Short mmCIF file of C-alpha atoms and ligand atoms in Angstrom, two decimals:
data_model
loop_
_atom_site.label_atom_id
_atom_site.label_comp_id
_atom_site.label_asym_id
_atom_site.label_seq_id
_atom_site.Cartn_x
_atom_site.Cartn_y
_atom_site.Cartn_z
CA MET A 486 25.84 -4.35 -95.73
CA PRO A 487 25.44 -6.99 -92.95
CA THR A 488 26.55 -5.63 -89.55
CA LEU A 489 29.26 -6.87 -87.18
CA SER A 490 28.55 -8.38 -83.77
CA CYS A 491 28.03 -6.11 -80.74
CA ARG A 492 31.15 -7.68 -79.26
CA ILE A 493 33.40 -6.35 -82.02
CA ALA A 494 31.60 -3.03 -82.32
CA ASP A 495 32.48 -2.26 -78.68
CA LEU A 496 36.09 -3.45 -78.91
CA ARG A 497 38.77 -0.77 -79.06
CA GLY A 498 41.82 -1.42 -81.23
CA SER A 499 45.19 -1.29 -79.48
CA ALA A 500 46.53 2.26 -79.47
CA ILE A 501 50.03 0.80 -79.34
CA ARG A 502 49.54 -1.33 -82.46
CA ASP A 503 48.23 1.73 -84.33
CA LEU A 504 51.26 3.65 -83.16
CA LEU A 505 53.67 0.94 -84.22
CA SER A 506 52.59 1.34 -87.82
CA LEU A 507 53.42 5.05 -87.58
CA THR A 508 56.81 4.44 -85.99
CA ALA A 509 57.88 1.78 -88.49
CA ARG A 510 59.30 4.59 -90.64
CA PRO A 511 63.09 4.05 -90.80
CA GLU A 512 63.98 7.60 -89.71
CA ILE A 513 62.14 7.17 -86.41
CA LEU A 514 63.95 5.73 -83.41
CA SER A 515 61.15 3.77 -81.82
CA LEU A 516 61.14 3.18 -78.10
CA ALA A 517 57.43 2.47 -78.47
CA GLY A 518 57.04 -1.21 -79.30
CA GLY A 519 57.67 -4.01 -76.84
CA LEU A 520 59.89 -5.76 -79.34
CA PRO A 521 62.72 -7.93 -78.02
CA ALA A 522 66.24 -7.28 -79.38
CA LEU A 523 66.75 -9.18 -82.63
CA GLU A 524 70.49 -9.33 -81.85
CA LEU A 525 69.63 -11.48 -78.83
CA VAL A 526 67.41 -13.99 -80.62
CA PRO A 527 69.59 -17.12 -80.74
CA HIS A 528 68.65 -17.68 -84.36
CA GLU A 529 71.58 -19.90 -85.29
CA ARG A 530 70.87 -22.28 -82.47
CA ILE A 531 67.12 -22.18 -83.17
CA SER A 532 67.77 -22.88 -86.87
CA THR A 533 69.99 -25.86 -86.04
CA VAL A 534 67.38 -27.33 -83.71
CA LEU A 535 64.65 -26.57 -86.25
CA ALA A 536 66.52 -28.58 -88.88
CA GLU A 537 66.98 -31.50 -86.46
CA VAL A 538 63.37 -31.48 -85.28
CA GLY A 539 62.03 -30.97 -88.82
CA ALA A 540 63.85 -34.06 -90.06
CA ASP A 541 61.14 -36.11 -88.32
CA PRO A 542 57.95 -35.95 -90.47
CA ARG A 543 55.80 -36.13 -87.32
CA ALA A 544 56.94 -32.60 -86.46
CA TRP A 545 54.86 -31.36 -89.41
CA GLN A 546 51.62 -33.00 -88.27
CA TYR A 547 48.71 -31.57 -86.21
CA GLY A 548 49.29 -32.08 -82.50
CA GLU A 549 47.42 -32.30 -79.23
CA THR A 550 45.29 -29.25 -78.41
CA ALA A 551 46.86 -28.85 -74.96
CA GLY A 552 50.33 -28.85 -76.48
CA ALA A 553 53.11 -31.23 -77.47
CA GLY A 554 53.70 -33.76 -74.69
CA LEU A 555 57.47 -33.24 -74.75
CA LEU A 556 57.13 -29.49 -74.21
CA ARG A 557 54.52 -29.85 -71.48
CA GLU A 558 56.86 -32.24 -69.65
CA VAL A 559 59.73 -29.75 -69.79
CA LEU A 560 57.44 -26.92 -68.69
CA ALA A 561 55.98 -28.96 -65.83
CA ALA A 562 59.52 -29.71 -64.61
CA ARG A 563 60.47 -26.02 -64.79
CA GLU A 564 57.31 -24.97 -62.90
CA THR A 565 57.97 -27.66 -60.28
CA ALA A 566 61.44 -26.21 -59.69
CA ARG A 567 60.15 -22.62 -59.68
CA LEU A 568 57.19 -23.14 -57.34
CA GLY A 569 58.65 -25.78 -55.04
CA ARG A 570 55.70 -28.17 -55.49
CA ALA A 571 55.01 -30.98 -57.94
CA VAL A 572 53.32 -29.72 -61.12
CA GLY A 573 51.71 -32.30 -63.44
CA VAL A 574 51.60 -32.23 -67.22
CA ASP A 575 47.78 -31.95 -67.03
CA GLU A 576 48.23 -28.59 -65.27
CA ILE A 577 49.91 -27.10 -68.37
CA VAL A 578 48.36 -25.86 -71.62
CA VAL A 579 50.62 -24.54 -74.37
CA THR A 580 49.13 -21.58 -76.22
CA HIS A 581 49.86 -19.45 -79.27
CA GLY A 582 51.91 -16.95 -77.24
CA SER A 583 50.73 -16.04 -73.76
CA GLN A 584 48.35 -13.55 -75.37
CA GLN A 585 46.20 -16.48 -76.50
CA ALA A 586 46.21 -17.82 -72.95
CA LEU A 587 44.89 -14.43 -71.76
CA SER A 588 42.18 -14.44 -74.38
CA LEU A 589 41.09 -18.04 -73.73
CA LEU A 590 41.23 -17.61 -69.95
CA ALA A 591 39.07 -14.50 -70.16
CA GLN A 592 36.42 -16.49 -72.08
CA VAL A 593 36.67 -19.43 -69.70
CA LEU A 594 36.54 -17.46 -66.44
CA VAL A 595 34.37 -14.41 -67.13
CA ASP A 596 30.68 -13.94 -67.84
CA PRO A 597 29.49 -10.64 -69.36
CA GLY A 598 29.33 -7.95 -66.69
CA ASP A 599 31.65 -9.70 -64.24
CA PRO A 600 34.09 -7.36 -62.49
CA VAL A 601 37.74 -8.06 -63.25
CA ILE A 602 40.55 -6.32 -61.35
CA VAL A 603 43.45 -5.07 -63.41
CA GLU A 604 46.39 -2.87 -62.61
CA SER A 605 46.45 0.83 -63.43
CA PRO A 606 48.39 1.37 -65.65
CA VAL A 607 47.24 -1.84 -67.34
CA TYR A 608 48.85 -4.12 -69.94
CA PRO A 609 46.51 -3.29 -72.85
CA GLY A 610 46.56 -6.87 -74.15
CA ALA A 611 44.99 -8.06 -70.90
CA ALA A 612 42.48 -5.22 -70.80
CA GLY A 613 41.47 -6.09 -74.39
CA ALA A 614 41.13 -9.82 -73.67
CA PHE A 615 38.93 -9.29 -70.61
CA ALA A 616 36.90 -6.53 -72.25
CA ALA A 617 36.24 -8.83 -75.23
CA ALA A 618 34.81 -11.37 -72.78
CA GLY A 619 32.41 -8.70 -71.49
CA ALA A 620 34.21 -7.98 -68.20
CA THR A 621 33.81 -4.72 -66.33
CA LEU A 622 37.37 -3.61 -65.62
CA VAL A 623 38.27 -2.11 -62.26
CA GLY A 624 41.76 -0.60 -61.98
CA VAL A 625 43.88 -0.76 -58.83
CA PRO A 626 46.85 1.64 -58.95
CA LEU A 627 50.46 0.49 -58.96
CA ASP A 628 53.32 1.91 -56.96
CA GLY A 629 56.98 0.86 -57.02
CA ASP A 630 56.02 -2.35 -55.16
CA GLY A 631 53.35 -3.35 -57.66
CA MET A 632 49.57 -3.41 -57.26
CA GLN A 633 48.55 -1.54 -54.12
CA THR A 634 46.87 -4.39 -52.27
CA GLU A 635 45.68 -2.00 -49.53
CA ILE A 636 43.50 -0.23 -52.09
CA LEU A 637 42.27 -3.57 -53.41
CA GLU A 638 41.30 -4.50 -49.84
CA GLU A 639 39.28 -1.30 -49.54
CA TYR A 640 37.36 -2.18 -52.71
CA LEU A 641 36.73 -5.70 -51.41
CA ALA A 642 35.61 -4.35 -48.02
CA GLU A 643 33.18 -2.06 -49.87
CA GLY A 644 31.60 -5.13 -51.46
CA LEU A 645 33.37 -5.54 -54.82
CA ARG A 646 33.36 -9.23 -55.74
CA PRO A 647 35.72 -9.75 -58.71
CA ARG A 648 35.73 -12.95 -60.69
CA VAL A 649 39.37 -12.55 -61.71
CA LEU A 650 42.38 -10.39 -60.87
CA HIS A 651 45.07 -9.88 -63.50
CA THR A 652 48.61 -8.91 -62.49
CA VAL A 653 51.92 -8.58 -64.29
CA SER A 654 53.70 -9.35 -61.06
CA THR A 655 57.29 -8.95 -62.23
CA PHE A 656 58.81 -6.11 -64.29
CA HIS A 657 55.41 -4.72 -65.07
CA ASN A 658 54.42 -3.76 -68.58
CA PRO A 659 54.26 -0.76 -68.68
CA GLY A 660 55.06 0.29 -65.08
CA GLY A 661 58.32 -1.62 -64.50
CA ALA A 662 57.31 -2.41 -60.90
CA VAL A 663 57.95 -5.71 -59.12
CA LEU A 664 55.17 -6.87 -56.80
CA ALA A 665 56.77 -7.03 -53.34
CA ALA A 666 56.86 -10.42 -51.58
CA PRO A 667 54.39 -9.46 -48.76
CA ARG A 668 51.93 -8.21 -51.37
CA ARG A 669 52.28 -11.48 -53.29
CA ARG A 670 51.30 -13.38 -50.16
CA ARG A 671 48.48 -10.93 -49.44
CA LEU A 672 47.05 -11.28 -52.94
CA ALA A 673 47.04 -15.06 -52.54
CA GLU A 674 45.21 -14.75 -49.18
CA LEU A 675 42.64 -12.35 -50.63
CA ALA A 676 41.98 -14.68 -53.57
CA GLU A 677 41.23 -17.50 -51.11
CA ARG A 678 39.09 -15.33 -48.85
CA TYR A 679 37.05 -13.60 -51.56
CA ASP A 680 37.03 -16.50 -53.95
CA PHE A 681 38.53 -15.11 -57.14
CA TRP A 682 41.12 -16.32 -59.64
CA ILE A 683 44.46 -14.61 -60.04
CA VAL A 684 45.95 -14.50 -63.54
CA GLU A 685 49.67 -14.00 -62.96
CA ASP A 686 50.99 -12.83 -66.31
CA ASP A 687 54.75 -13.34 -66.14
CA PRO A 688 56.57 -13.11 -69.48
CA TYR A 689 59.42 -10.99 -68.04
CA GLY A 690 60.31 -12.81 -64.79
CA ASP A 691 63.47 -14.39 -66.24
CA LEU A 692 64.82 -11.02 -67.38
CA TRP A 693 66.16 -9.78 -64.02
CA PHE A 694 69.33 -7.69 -63.82
CA ASP A 695 70.92 -7.86 -60.35
CA SER A 696 68.83 -10.32 -58.38
CA PRO A 697 65.96 -12.69 -59.12
CA PRO A 698 62.42 -11.53 -58.27
CA PRO A 699 60.48 -12.94 -55.29
CA ASP A 700 58.66 -16.28 -55.65
CA PRO A 701 55.70 -16.07 -58.03
CA VAL A 702 52.25 -15.46 -56.53
CA ALA A 703 51.53 -18.99 -57.77
CA ALA A 704 53.93 -20.31 -55.11
CA HIS A 705 51.40 -19.15 -52.47
CA SER A 706 48.07 -20.38 -53.83
CA THR A 707 46.50 -22.84 -56.24
CA ARG A 708 44.01 -20.15 -57.28
CA VAL A 709 46.71 -18.68 -59.48
CA LEU A 710 46.83 -19.27 -63.22
CA ARG A 711 50.37 -18.47 -64.22
CA LEU A 712 51.25 -17.46 -67.76
CA SER A 713 54.64 -17.30 -69.34
CA SER A 714 56.14 -17.23 -72.79
CA ALA A 715 59.12 -17.98 -75.00
CA SER A 716 58.65 -14.61 -76.76
CA LYS A 717 60.94 -12.52 -74.58
CA THR A 718 63.59 -15.16 -73.90
CA LEU A 719 63.84 -17.00 -77.24
CA ALA A 720 61.81 -15.40 -80.06
CA PRO A 721 58.30 -13.99 -80.47
CA ALA A 722 57.96 -15.70 -83.87
CA LEU A 723 57.90 -19.12 -82.22
CA ARG A 724 54.48 -18.09 -80.82
CA VAL A 725 54.85 -20.38 -77.83
CA GLY A 726 53.35 -19.38 -74.52
CA TRP A 727 51.85 -21.44 -71.72
CA LEU A 728 49.43 -21.54 -68.87
CA HIS A 729 50.00 -23.39 -65.63
CA GLY A 730 47.22 -23.85 -63.11
CA ASP A 731 44.07 -25.59 -61.94
CA ARG A 732 43.24 -28.75 -63.94
CA ALA A 733 39.56 -27.84 -64.46
CA VAL A 734 40.53 -24.41 -65.81
CA CYS A 735 43.15 -26.01 -68.07
CA ALA A 736 40.52 -28.44 -69.35
CA GLY A 737 38.18 -25.51 -70.10
CA VAL A 738 40.94 -23.63 -71.91
CA GLU A 739 41.76 -26.77 -73.90
CA ARG A 740 38.11 -27.17 -74.96
CA LEU A 741 37.92 -23.56 -76.11
CA LYS A 742 41.29 -23.75 -77.84
CA GLN A 743 40.00 -26.63 -79.93
CA SER A 744 37.52 -24.31 -81.57
CA ALA A 745 40.05 -21.45 -81.75
CA ASP A 746 42.92 -23.17 -83.57
CA LEU A 747 42.75 -26.98 -83.07
CA CYS A 748 46.35 -26.94 -81.84
CA GLY A 749 49.52 -24.87 -81.81
CA SER A 750 52.46 -25.45 -84.15
CA THR A 751 53.95 -28.87 -83.44
CA LEU A 752 57.20 -27.74 -85.04
CA THR A 753 57.90 -24.67 -82.90
CA GLN A 754 56.73 -26.42 -79.73
CA LEU A 755 59.21 -29.23 -80.31
CA VAL A 756 61.95 -26.67 -80.97
CA CYS A 757 61.13 -24.96 -77.67
CA ALA A 758 61.06 -28.29 -75.84
CA ARG A 759 64.61 -29.05 -77.03
CA LEU A 760 65.93 -25.57 -76.19
CA LEU A 761 64.38 -25.42 -72.73
CA ALA A 762 65.39 -28.99 -71.90
CA ASP A 763 69.04 -28.05 -72.43
CA GLY A 764 69.21 -26.18 -69.12
CA ARG A 765 72.92 -25.34 -69.34
CA TRP A 766 72.54 -23.71 -72.74
CA PHE A 767 69.30 -21.92 -71.81
CA ASP A 768 70.73 -20.51 -68.55
CA ALA A 769 73.84 -19.25 -70.37
CA HIS A 770 71.60 -17.68 -73.03
CA LEU A 771 69.43 -16.01 -70.37
CA GLY A 772 72.58 -14.65 -68.74
CA ARG A 773 73.54 -12.97 -72.03
CA VAL A 774 70.08 -11.48 -72.48
CA ARG A 775 70.04 -10.15 -68.90
CA ARG A 776 73.47 -8.53 -69.21
CA ASP A 777 72.65 -6.97 -72.54
CA TYR A 778 69.27 -5.59 -71.43
CA ALA A 779 70.82 -4.26 -68.21
CA ALA A 780 73.40 -2.34 -70.30
CA ARG A 781 70.65 -0.95 -72.55
CA ALA A 782 68.54 0.08 -69.55
CA ASP A 783 71.55 1.78 -67.91
CA ALA A 784 72.34 3.70 -71.10
CA LEU A 785 68.77 4.95 -71.48
CA VAL A 786 68.27 5.87 -67.82
CA ALA A 787 71.62 7.69 -67.62
CA ALA A 788 70.87 9.62 -70.83
CA LEU A 789 67.39 10.60 -69.61
CA ARG A 790 68.73 11.67 -66.20
CA ALA A 791 71.43 13.80 -67.84
CA ARG A 792 68.92 15.54 -70.11
CA PHE A 793 65.84 15.88 -67.91
CA GLY A 794 67.16 15.80 -64.34
CA ASP A 795 64.30 16.06 -61.84
CA ALA A 796 61.79 17.07 -64.49
CA LEU A 797 61.32 13.38 -65.38
CA TRP A 798 60.76 10.92 -62.55
CA LEU A 799 61.76 7.36 -63.50
CA GLU A 800 60.75 4.08 -61.90
CA PRO A 801 63.97 2.19 -61.07
CA VAL A 802 64.53 -0.42 -63.78
CA ARG A 803 65.30 -3.80 -62.24
CA GLY A 804 64.61 -6.04 -65.23
CA GLY A 805 62.25 -6.60 -68.14
CA MET A 806 62.12 -4.37 -71.20
CA PHE A 807 60.59 -1.06 -70.14
CA ALA A 808 61.38 2.21 -68.42
CA TRP A 809 58.36 4.04 -67.02
CA GLY A 810 58.49 7.74 -66.30
CA ARG A 811 56.39 10.74 -65.37
CA PHE A 812 57.02 14.40 -66.14
CA GLY A 813 56.69 16.62 -63.09
CA ASP A 814 55.99 19.75 -65.15
CA GLY A 815 52.53 18.74 -66.37
CA THR A 816 53.74 17.71 -69.85
CA ASP A 817 50.90 16.05 -71.80
CA THR A 818 52.62 12.98 -73.27
CA ASP A 819 49.96 12.51 -75.98
CA ARG A 820 50.93 15.93 -77.30
CA LEU A 821 54.63 15.35 -76.69
CA LEU A 822 54.44 12.22 -78.84
CA ARG A 823 53.33 14.23 -81.86
CA THR A 824 56.31 16.59 -81.51
CA ALA A 825 58.61 13.66 -80.72
CA VAL A 826 57.67 11.86 -83.95
CA GLU A 827 58.54 15.07 -85.85
CA HIS A 828 61.95 14.89 -84.13
CA GLY A 829 62.35 11.22 -85.08
CA VAL A 830 61.67 9.45 -81.79
CA ALA A 831 58.63 7.57 -80.47
CA PHE A 832 57.40 6.22 -77.11
CA VAL A 833 54.03 5.17 -75.77
CA PRO A 834 52.08 7.82 -73.84
CA GLY A 835 50.60 6.86 -70.46
CA SER A 836 47.02 7.28 -71.70
CA ALA A 837 47.42 4.09 -73.79
CA PHE A 838 47.55 2.15 -70.50
CA ALA A 839 44.51 3.75 -68.87
CA VAL A 840 41.68 1.61 -67.53
CA GLY A 841 39.09 4.40 -67.75
CA GLU A 842 38.83 8.12 -68.42
CA GLU A 843 39.74 9.15 -64.88
CA ASP A 844 42.79 6.98 -65.21
CA ALA A 845 43.75 8.57 -68.51
CA ALA A 846 43.89 11.94 -66.74
CA GLN A 847 46.12 10.45 -64.02
CA LEU A 848 48.48 9.01 -66.62
CA ARG A 849 48.55 12.14 -68.80
CA SER A 850 52.19 12.96 -67.93
CA SER A 851 53.47 9.37 -67.93
CA LEU A 852 55.25 7.48 -70.69
CA ARG A 853 56.71 4.06 -71.45
CA LEU A 854 60.08 3.79 -73.13
CA SER A 855 61.25 0.42 -74.35
CA PHE A 856 65.00 -0.04 -74.07
CA ALA A 857 64.97 -3.56 -75.51
CA THR A 858 64.90 -2.92 -79.25
CA CYS A 859 67.73 -0.37 -79.66
CA LEU A 860 71.46 -0.53 -78.98
CA PRO A 861 72.85 1.77 -76.23
CA ASP A 862 74.17 4.46 -78.64
CA THR A 863 70.80 4.66 -80.35
CA LEU A 864 69.06 4.97 -76.98
CA VAL A 865 71.29 7.96 -76.17
CA GLU A 866 70.41 9.53 -79.53
CA ALA A 867 66.71 8.84 -78.82
CA ALA A 868 67.03 10.63 -75.44
CA ASP A 869 68.59 13.63 -77.23
CA ARG A 870 65.70 13.80 -79.67
CA LEU A 871 63.16 13.44 -76.87
CA ALA A 872 64.79 16.30 -74.95
CA LEU A 873 64.60 18.52 -78.05
CA ALA A 874 60.95 17.61 -78.58
CA HIS A 875 60.17 18.28 -74.91
CA ALA A 876 61.87 21.67 -75.05
CA GLN A 877 59.74 22.62 -78.05
CA SER A 878 56.39 21.18 -76.98
N1 PMP B 396 51.64 -10.39 -71.22
C1 PMP B 396 52.36 -9.27 -71.16
C2 PMP B 396 52.43 -8.53 -69.87
C3 PMP B 396 53.05 -8.81 -72.28
O1 PMP B 396 53.77 -7.69 -72.18
C4 PMP B 396 52.96 -9.55 -73.49
C5 PMP B 396 53.68 -9.08 -74.75
N2 PMP B 396 53.65 -7.75 -75.02
C6 PMP B 396 52.18 -10.70 -73.50
C7 PMP B 396 51.53 -11.10 -72.35
C8 PMP B 396 51.97 -11.53 -74.74
O2 PMP B 396 53.15 -12.01 -75.28
P1 PMP B 396 53.24 -13.31 -76.18
O3 PMP B 396 51.87 -13.58 -76.72
O4 PMP B 396 54.21 -13.00 -77.25
O5 PMP B 396 53.68 -14.43 -75.28
#
């Protein structure tokens, strides 16, 4: 039998994806997957726009590798408003979800062996993309204010010279944290001083509950490559994400994307362009999503507090799709998951977000609970089942 490449032999599969197959059983209430609420996908509106856009035969043709011009224009205008500086269409590349942007960026920016800074806990999709490019991952721990830039500075002072730093700056997946404004500025300064790229991975920034997050890191430096996505605000099935940043990097990503998929779907990009261009509709839609997710988060957090009290510390949930917690009694969440599945509830244990083995030990009592997929009553039932499982594990 011919062998596979070294690259694939060394690549770990996503523990979360494996878990999702287990939790797809109908009797299991899954708080494991990062799946947006289907009730909040504006499918009627999307279907109407799809029919309108699809009436033009050109919507069914191959398109430009960097993305449909109409969509890039809308995205450039939105980035201009968000960052407070003019953003050109040639600073935008539309990708097949922001996950493709992560994968292409990793190949464009990293040579095998290059150190790449990630957060601990890390978004596994980023860890996988950089690892596939041969990066050596270095984790910097999070606290409630995001990546601890003081620890990063220690590493830099000790001589670490990363090529890239990846951060989920707002409503972290999995940690829920929001990178505080002074740390955003500090990261931008460090990137300039030590000459590395920042990949600001921001698919959740629009999903705030009470108040909008601070300005993106990208507002403070042009060394930032900012990623976002229509997956969490419109629908994952559109597979539309985008990268905004340095023109030379965008050109590199475009070249690599040509060999990856020639171009994204013209059809879904044109649908997104129409939906995002209608600012009044999109803002009203976002308002609905925010209110609904805030109610789901409240229901889950209140139910967990009532059942676990101080035994389960929870990061305050200010937006996004995830609650992040840690048991204070030494509970091993890998083991708890097995009992939990027997009780009909699933979550993702902290070890799935570890950067290395030392990290896995640190995250042994942590867990991520998604509140996005289930309705409030179901979340309360899930908390009941989790409490039963915890009592018996
Ligand atoms: N970045 C982060 C932090 C995510 O949580 C996700 C989705 N789980 C992605 C990127 C990729 O999402 P998509 O490809 O659907 O845009």
